[in-house]
PDB file of C-alpha atoms in Angstrom:
ATOM      1  CA  GLU T   1      -6.454 -19.554 -15.800  1.00 80.00           C
ATOM      2  CA  GLN T   2      -4.305 -19.664 -19.541  1.00 87.00           C
ATOM      3  CA  ALA T   3      -1.680 -17.669 -18.231  1.00 85.00           C
ATOM      4  CA  ILE T   4      -0.843 -19.680 -15.527  1.00 85.00           C
ATOM      5  CA  GLN T   5      -0.945 -22.867 -17.494  1.00 88.00           C
ATOM      6  CA  THR T   6       1.471 -21.494 -20.134  1.00 90.00           C
ATOM      7  CA  ALA T   7       3.775 -20.389 -17.096  1.00 87.00           C
ATOM      8  CA  LEU T   8       3.865 -23.991 -15.848  1.00 87.00           C
ATOM      9  CA  LYS T   9       4.509 -25.013 -19.172  1.00 90.00           C
ATOM     10  CA  ALA T  10       7.516 -22.949 -19.642  1.00 89.00           C
ATOM     11  CA  ILE T  11       8.325 -23.980 -15.927  1.00 88.00           C
ATOM     12  CA  GLU T  12       8.212 -27.685 -17.554  1.00 88.00           C
ATOM     13  CA  VAL T  13      10.586 -26.704 -19.867  1.00 92.00           C
ATOM     14  CA  GLU T  14      13.220 -24.626 -17.682  1.00 90.00           C
ATOM     15  CA  PRO T  15      12.524 -25.505 -14.299  1.00 86.00           C
ATOM     16  CA  ASN T  16      14.858 -22.385 -13.186  1.00 90.00           C
ATOM     17  CA  TYR T  17      12.694 -19.835 -14.840  1.00 89.00           C
ATOM     18  CA  GLY T  18      12.175 -17.365 -12.003  1.00 91.00           C
ATOM     19  CA  VAL T  19      10.055 -14.546 -14.082  1.00 92.00           C
ATOM     20  CA  ALA T  20       7.418 -17.860 -14.581  1.00 92.00           C
ATOM     21  CA  HIS T  21       7.320 -18.139 -11.268  1.00 92.00           C
ATOM     22  CA  TYR T  22       7.071 -14.583  -9.972  1.00 94.00           C
ATOM     23  CA  ASN T  23       4.099 -14.183 -12.682  1.00 92.00           C
ATOM     24  CA  ILE T  24       2.303 -17.369 -11.625  1.00 92.00           C
ATOM     25  CA  GLY T  25       2.709 -15.446  -7.463  1.00 94.00           C
ATOM     26  CA  ASN T  26       1.369 -12.676  -8.786  1.00 94.00           C
ATOM     27  CA  ILE T  27      -1.400 -14.326 -10.482  1.00 93.00           C
ATOM     28  CA  TYR T  28      -2.141 -16.632  -7.544  1.00 94.00           C
ATOM     29  CA  ALA T  29      -2.015 -13.502  -5.424  1.00 94.00           C
ATOM     30  CA  GLY T  30      -4.484 -11.475  -7.149  1.00 93.00           C
ATOM     31  CA  GLN T  31      -6.852 -14.744  -6.965  1.00 93.00           C
ATOM     32  CA  GLY T  32      -6.530 -15.173  -3.298  1.00 93.00           C
ATOM     33  CA  LYS T  33      -4.701 -18.446  -3.300  1.00 94.00           C
ATOM     34  CA  PHE T  34      -1.868 -17.093  -0.838  1.00 95.00           C
ATOM     35  CA  ALA T  35      -0.252 -20.235  -0.224  1.00 95.00           C
ATOM     36  CA  LEU T  36       0.359 -21.208  -3.869  1.00 94.00           C
ATOM     37  CA  ALA T  37       1.493 -17.600  -4.397  1.00 96.00           C
ATOM     38  CA  GLN T  38       3.921 -17.765  -1.665  1.00 96.00           C
ATOM     39  CA  ARG T  39       5.417 -20.976  -2.999  1.00 95.00           C
ATOM     40  CA  HIS T  40       6.373 -19.498  -6.203  1.00 95.00           C
ATOM     41  CA  PHE T  41       7.459 -16.240  -4.883  1.00 97.00           C
ATOM     42  CA  LYS T  42       9.579 -18.152  -2.712  1.00 97.00           C
ATOM     43  CA  GLU T  43      10.999 -20.359  -5.488  1.00 95.00           C
ATOM     44  CA  ALA T  44      11.296 -17.288  -7.858  1.00 96.00           C
ATOM     45  CA  LEU T  45      13.634 -16.056  -4.836  1.00 97.00           C
ATOM     46  CA  ARG T  46      15.460 -19.361  -4.776  1.00 96.00           C
ATOM     47  CA  ILE T  47      16.408 -19.044  -8.363  1.00 96.00           C
ATOM     48  CA  TYR T  48      17.098 -14.937  -8.454  1.00 96.00           C
ATOM     49  CA  PRO T  49      17.646 -14.046  -4.341  1.00 96.00           C
ATOM     50  CA  ASN T  50      18.258 -10.214  -5.406  1.00 97.00           C
ATOM     51  CA  TYR T  51      14.932 -10.014  -7.282  1.00 96.00           C
ATOM     52  CA  ALA T  52      13.585  -6.949  -5.681  1.00 97.00           C
ATOM     53  CA  GLU T  53      10.117  -7.038  -6.961  1.00 97.00           C
ATOM     54  CA  VAL T  54       9.710 -10.447  -5.581  1.00 97.00           C
ATOM     55  CA  HIS T  55      10.687  -9.372  -2.449  1.00 98.00           C
ATOM     56  CA  SER T  56       8.321  -6.838  -2.417  1.00 98.00           C
ATOM     57  CA  ASN T  57       5.454  -8.595  -3.716  1.00 97.00           C
ATOM     58  CA  LEU T  58       6.003 -11.444  -0.947  1.00 98.00           C
ATOM     59  CA  GLY T  59       6.288  -8.900   1.938  1.00 98.00           C
ATOM     60  CA  GLN T  60       2.968  -7.775   0.636  1.00 96.00           C
ATOM     61  CA  LEU T  61       1.399 -11.161   0.697  1.00 97.00           C
ATOM     62  CA  LEU T  62       3.078 -11.973   3.988  1.00 97.00           C
ATOM     63  CA  ALA T  63       1.637  -8.465   5.706  1.00 96.00           C
ATOM     64  CA  GLU T  64      -1.511  -9.024   4.219  1.00 94.00           C
ATOM     65  CA  GLN T  65      -1.716 -12.453   5.929  1.00 94.00           C
ATOM     66  CA  GLY T  66      -0.965 -11.009   9.374  1.00 94.00           C
ATOM     67  CA  ASN T  67       3.286 -11.580   9.276  1.00 97.00           C
ATOM     68  CA  LEU T  68       4.292  -8.080   9.329  1.00 97.00           C
ATOM     69  CA  HIS T  69       7.564  -8.659  11.007  1.00 97.00           C
ATOM     70  CA  ALA T  70       8.551 -11.311   7.985  1.00 98.00           C
ATOM     71  CA  GLY T  71       6.787  -8.652   5.569  1.00 98.00           C
ATOM     72  CA  ILE T  72       8.904  -5.860   6.706  1.00 98.00           C
ATOM     73  CA  GLU T  73      11.901  -7.978   6.165  1.00 98.00           C
ATOM     74  CA  HIS T  74      11.214  -8.491   2.689  1.00 98.00           C
ATOM     75  CA  PHE T  75      10.043  -4.662   1.880  1.00 98.00           C
ATOM     76  CA  ARG T  76      13.275  -3.582   3.778  1.00 98.00           C
ATOM     77  CA  ARG T  77      15.517  -6.262   1.575  1.00 98.00           C
ATOM     78  CA  ALA T  78      13.586  -5.088  -1.767  1.00 98.00           C
ATOM     79  CA  ILE T  79      14.359  -1.601  -0.865  1.00 98.00           C
ATOM     80  CA  ALA T  80      17.834  -2.543  -0.363  1.00 98.00           C
ATOM     81  CA  LEU T  81      18.332  -4.067  -3.829  1.00 98.00           C
ATOM     82  CA  ASP T  82      16.212  -1.248  -5.110  1.00 98.00           C
ATOM     83  CA  SER T  83      16.029   1.827  -3.553  1.00 97.00           C
ATOM     84  CA  ALA T  84      13.332   3.460  -6.334  1.00 98.00           C
ATOM     85  CA  LEU T  85      10.714   0.901  -5.686  1.00 97.00           C
ATOM     86  CA  PHE T  86       7.603   3.127  -4.656  1.00 98.00           C
ATOM     87  CA  ARG T  87       5.246   0.108  -3.409  1.00 97.00           C
ATOM     88  CA  ALA T  88       8.327  -1.412  -1.359  1.00 98.00           C
ATOM     89  CA  HIS T  89       8.709   1.932   0.503  1.00 98.00           C
ATOM     90  CA  LEU T  90       5.131   2.568   0.635  1.00 98.00           C
ATOM     91  CA  ASN T  91       4.118  -1.204   1.927  1.00 97.00           C
ATOM     92  CA  LEU T  92       6.806  -0.938   4.768  1.00 98.00           C
ATOM     93  CA  GLY T  93       5.556   2.170   6.173  1.00 98.00           C
ATOM     94  CA  VAL T  94       1.975   0.742   6.314  1.00 97.00           C
ATOM     95  CA  ALA T  95       3.363  -2.250   7.958  1.00 98.00           C
ATOM     96  CA  LEU T  96       5.288  -0.330  10.319  1.00 98.00           C
ATOM     97  CA  ALA T  97       2.677   1.836  11.394  1.00 97.00           C
ATOM     98  CA  LYS T  98       0.079  -1.573  11.700  1.00 96.00           C
ATOM     99  CA  GLN T  99       2.853  -2.799  14.110  1.00 95.00           C
ATOM    100  CA  GLY T 100       2.780   0.213  16.476  1.00 95.00           C
ATOM    101  CA  ASN T 101       5.852   1.883  14.703  1.00 96.00           C
ATOM    102  CA  ILE T 102       4.642   4.902  14.207  1.00 96.00           C
ATOM    103  CA  ASN T 103       7.642   7.469  14.459  1.00 95.00           C
ATOM    104  CA  GLU T 104       9.655   4.606  12.140  1.00 97.00           C
ATOM    105  CA  ALA T 105       6.925   4.225   9.984  1.00 98.00           C
ATOM    106  CA  ASP T 106       6.800   8.112   8.401  1.00 94.00           C
ATOM    107  CA  ALA T 107      10.190   7.941   6.391  1.00 97.00           C
ATOM    108  CA  PRO T 108       9.469   5.058   4.024  1.00 98.00           C
ATOM    109  CA  LEU T 109       5.845   6.936   3.333  1.00 98.00           C
ATOM    110  CA  ARG T 110       7.766  10.318   2.757  1.00 97.00           C
ATOM    111  CA  GLU T 111      10.205   8.541   0.700  1.00 98.00           C
ATOM    112  CA  ALA T 112       6.957   6.504  -1.268  1.00 98.00           C
ATOM    113  CA  ALA T 113       5.502  10.243  -1.966  1.00 97.00           C
ATOM    114  CA  ARG T 114       8.719  11.641  -3.198  1.00 97.00           C
ATOM    115  CA  LEU T 115       8.764   8.413  -5.330  1.00 98.00           C
ATOM    116  CA  ASN T 116       5.437   8.964  -6.785  1.00 98.00           C
ATOM    117  CA  PRO T 117       4.243  12.365  -6.424  1.00 96.00           C
ATOM    118  CA  GLN T 118       0.574  11.064  -7.651  1.00 97.00           C
ATOM    119  CA  SER T 119      -0.133   8.641  -5.065  1.00 97.00           C
ATOM    120  CA  ALA T 120      -3.321   9.647  -3.235  1.00 97.00           C
ATOM    121  CA  GLU T 121      -2.747   6.181  -1.506  1.00 97.00           C
ATOM    122  CA  ALA T 122       0.823   7.685  -0.468  1.00 97.00           C
ATOM    123  CA  ARG T 123      -0.189  10.730   0.888  1.00 97.00           C
ATOM    124  CA  PHE T 124      -3.254   9.131   2.812  1.00 97.00           C
ATOM    125  CA  TYR T 125      -1.135   6.768   4.689  1.00 97.00           C
ATOM    126  CA  LEU T 126       1.295   9.841   5.779  1.00 97.00           C
ATOM    127  CA  GLY T 127      -1.433  11.776   6.814  1.00 98.00           C
ATOM    128  CA  SER T 128      -2.377   9.136   8.891  1.00 97.00           C
ATOM    129  CA  VAL T 129       0.781   8.669  10.745  1.00 97.00           C
ATOM    130  CA  TYR T 130       0.973  12.146  11.012  1.00 98.00           C
ATOM    131  CA  ALA T 131      -2.464  12.103  12.995  1.00 97.00           C
ATOM    132  CA  ALA T 132      -1.491   9.445  15.056  1.00 96.00           C
ATOM    133  CA  GLN T 133       1.335  11.390  15.860  1.00 96.00           C
ATOM    134  CA  ASN T 134      -0.724  14.477  16.602  1.00 96.00           C
ATOM    135  CA  ARG T 135       1.011  16.814  13.906  1.00 97.00           C
ATOM    136  CA  PHE T 136      -2.327  17.661  12.919  1.00 98.00           C
ATOM    137  CA  ASP T 137      -1.154  20.658  10.758  1.00 98.00           C
ATOM    138  CA  LEU T 138       0.799  17.887   8.469  1.00 98.00           C
ATOM    139  CA  ALA T 139      -1.954  15.339   8.619  1.00 98.00           C
ATOM    140  CA  ALA T 140      -4.363  17.820   7.104  1.00 98.00           C
ATOM    141  CA  GLU T 141      -2.123  18.867   4.559  1.00 98.00           C
ATOM    142  CA  SER T 142      -1.503  15.258   3.599  1.00 98.00           C
ATOM    143  CA  PHE T 143      -4.856  14.415   3.609  1.00 98.00           C
ATOM    144  CA  LYS T 144      -5.417  17.514   1.267  1.00 98.00           C
ATOM    145  CA  GLU T 145      -2.999  16.564  -1.066  1.00 97.00           C
ATOM    146  CA  ALA T 146      -4.475  13.254  -1.291  1.00 97.00           C
ATOM    147  CA  LEU T 147      -8.085  14.951  -1.992  1.00 97.00           C
ATOM    148  CA  LYS T 148      -6.160  16.851  -4.846  1.00 98.00           C
ATOM    149  CA  ILE T 149      -4.792  13.781  -6.537  1.00 97.00           C
ATOM    150  CA  GLU T 150      -8.465  11.525  -5.984  1.00 96.00           C
ATOM    151  CA  ALA T 151     -11.164  13.702  -5.014  1.00 95.00           C
ATOM    152  CA  ASN T 152     -13.395  10.680  -4.548  1.00 94.00           C
ATOM    153  CA  PHE T 153     -11.420   9.140  -1.805  1.00 95.00           C
ATOM    154  CA  ALA T 154     -13.614   8.739   0.876  1.00 95.00           C
ATOM    155  CA  ALA T 155     -11.361   7.520   3.261  1.00 96.00           C
ATOM    156  CA  ALA T 156      -9.282  10.824   2.760  1.00 96.00           C
ATOM    157  CA  HIS T 157     -12.347  13.221   3.438  1.00 97.00           C
ATOM    158  CA  GLU T 158     -13.392  11.103   6.631  1.00 96.00           C
ATOM    159  CA  SER T 159      -9.569  11.413   8.293  1.00 97.00           C
ATOM    160  CA  LEU T 160      -9.395  15.125   6.837  1.00 98.00           C
ATOM    161  CA  ALA T 161     -12.897  15.571   8.758  1.00 97.00           C
ATOM    162  CA  ARG T 162     -11.363  13.841  12.165  1.00 97.00           C
ATOM    163  CA  VAL T 163      -8.395  16.107  11.653  1.00 98.00           C
ATOM    164  CA  LEU T 164      -9.776  19.383  11.200  1.00 97.00           C
ATOM    165  CA  SER T 165     -12.579  18.718  14.714  1.00 97.00           C
ATOM    166  CA  ALA T 166      -9.648  18.115  16.429  1.00 96.00           C
ATOM    167  CA  GLN T 167      -8.141  21.543  15.470  1.00 96.00           C
ATOM    168  CA  GLY T 168     -11.853  22.884  16.381  1.00 97.00           C
ATOM    169  CA  LYS T 169     -12.585  23.699  12.090  1.00 97.00           C
ATOM    170  CA  ARG T 170     -15.924  22.040  13.248  1.00 96.00           C
ATOM    171  CA  GLN T 171     -17.636  23.389   9.866  1.00 96.00           C
ATOM    172  CA  GLU T 172     -14.788  22.474   7.383  1.00 96.00           C
ATOM    173  CA  ALA T 173     -14.563  19.219   9.243  1.00 96.00           C
ATOM    174  CA  MET T 174     -18.681  19.012   8.447  1.00 97.00           C
ATOM    175  CA  ALA T 175     -17.949  19.437   4.983  1.00 96.00           C
ATOM    176  CA  HIS T 176     -15.521  16.417   4.464  1.00 96.00           C
ATOM    177  CA  TYR T 177     -17.719  14.095   6.915  1.00 95.00           C
ATOM    178  CA  GLN T 178     -20.986  14.951   4.501  1.00 95.00           C
ATOM    179  CA  GLU T 179     -18.592  14.637   1.644  1.00 95.00           C
ATOM    180  CA  ALA T 180     -17.190  11.131   2.811  1.00 95.00           C
ATOM    181  CA  ILE T 181     -20.798   9.848   3.430  1.00 94.00           C
ATOM    182  CA  ARG T 182     -21.970  10.904   0.193  1.00 92.00           C
ATOM    183  CA  LEU T 183     -19.346   8.844  -1.377  1.00 93.00           C
ATOM    184  CA  ILE T 184     -19.689   5.999   0.914  1.00 91.00           C
ATOM    185  CA  SER T 185     -23.194   5.766   0.312  1.00 90.00           C
ATOM    186  CA  GLY T 186     -23.187   6.649  -3.572  1.00 81.00           C
ATOM    187  CA  ARG T 187     -25.897   9.377  -2.751  1.00 57.00           C
ATOM    188  CA  ARG T 188     -25.798  13.086  -3.349  1.00 48.00           C
ATOM    189  CA  ALA T 189     -24.738  15.137  -0.651  1.00 47.00           C
ATOM    190  CA  ALA T 190     -27.656  15.965   2.211  1.00 44.00           C
ATOM    191  CA  PRO T 191     -28.945  19.648   1.660  1.00 44.00           C
ATOM    192  CA  LYS T 192     -27.781  21.675   4.284  1.00 47.00           C
ATOM    193  CA  ALA T 193     -29.864  21.961   7.392  1.00 41.00           C
ATOM    194  CA  PRO T 194     -31.627  25.597   7.733  1.00 42.00           C
TER     195      PRO T 194
END
């Protein structure tokens, strides 16, 4: 709250202080105050229309509220301004997939994975797209890469299990299902059946 008050005082002194609006937008977004966050992101863009990070964050806010079309427009604008923005590529791919544009979603997700090789999240979403395309070998590889980065990623274990099951690799699938259940429940894995 003090950070918001300080930024608001800075805006009183300099109304065109776009960075303050951006920071306030981020704080409000983190607090779930989406209308206020959106207002400050838009004000930052009025002042600095080519501020790639603001486009990316506003896009994420809009997409999370269900306005995928507007979110996608902002992600694309952010990428056009700064092609190295990992989060913009990731969120563009996720939004396209949610919109049903699975084939279009894999390029930004591959770029996100390239930009941030240590992102389990990028590998997970890329695997999800491959699975939706029935490209099970690539999906399994992506989920396994996600798990190399983040071994306790329950959703990656579960998704990998589904893919392995579809490939007829039931025993390996069961091991990942069991690990997903263990992680989700916070308990030790059940002993193997006799």
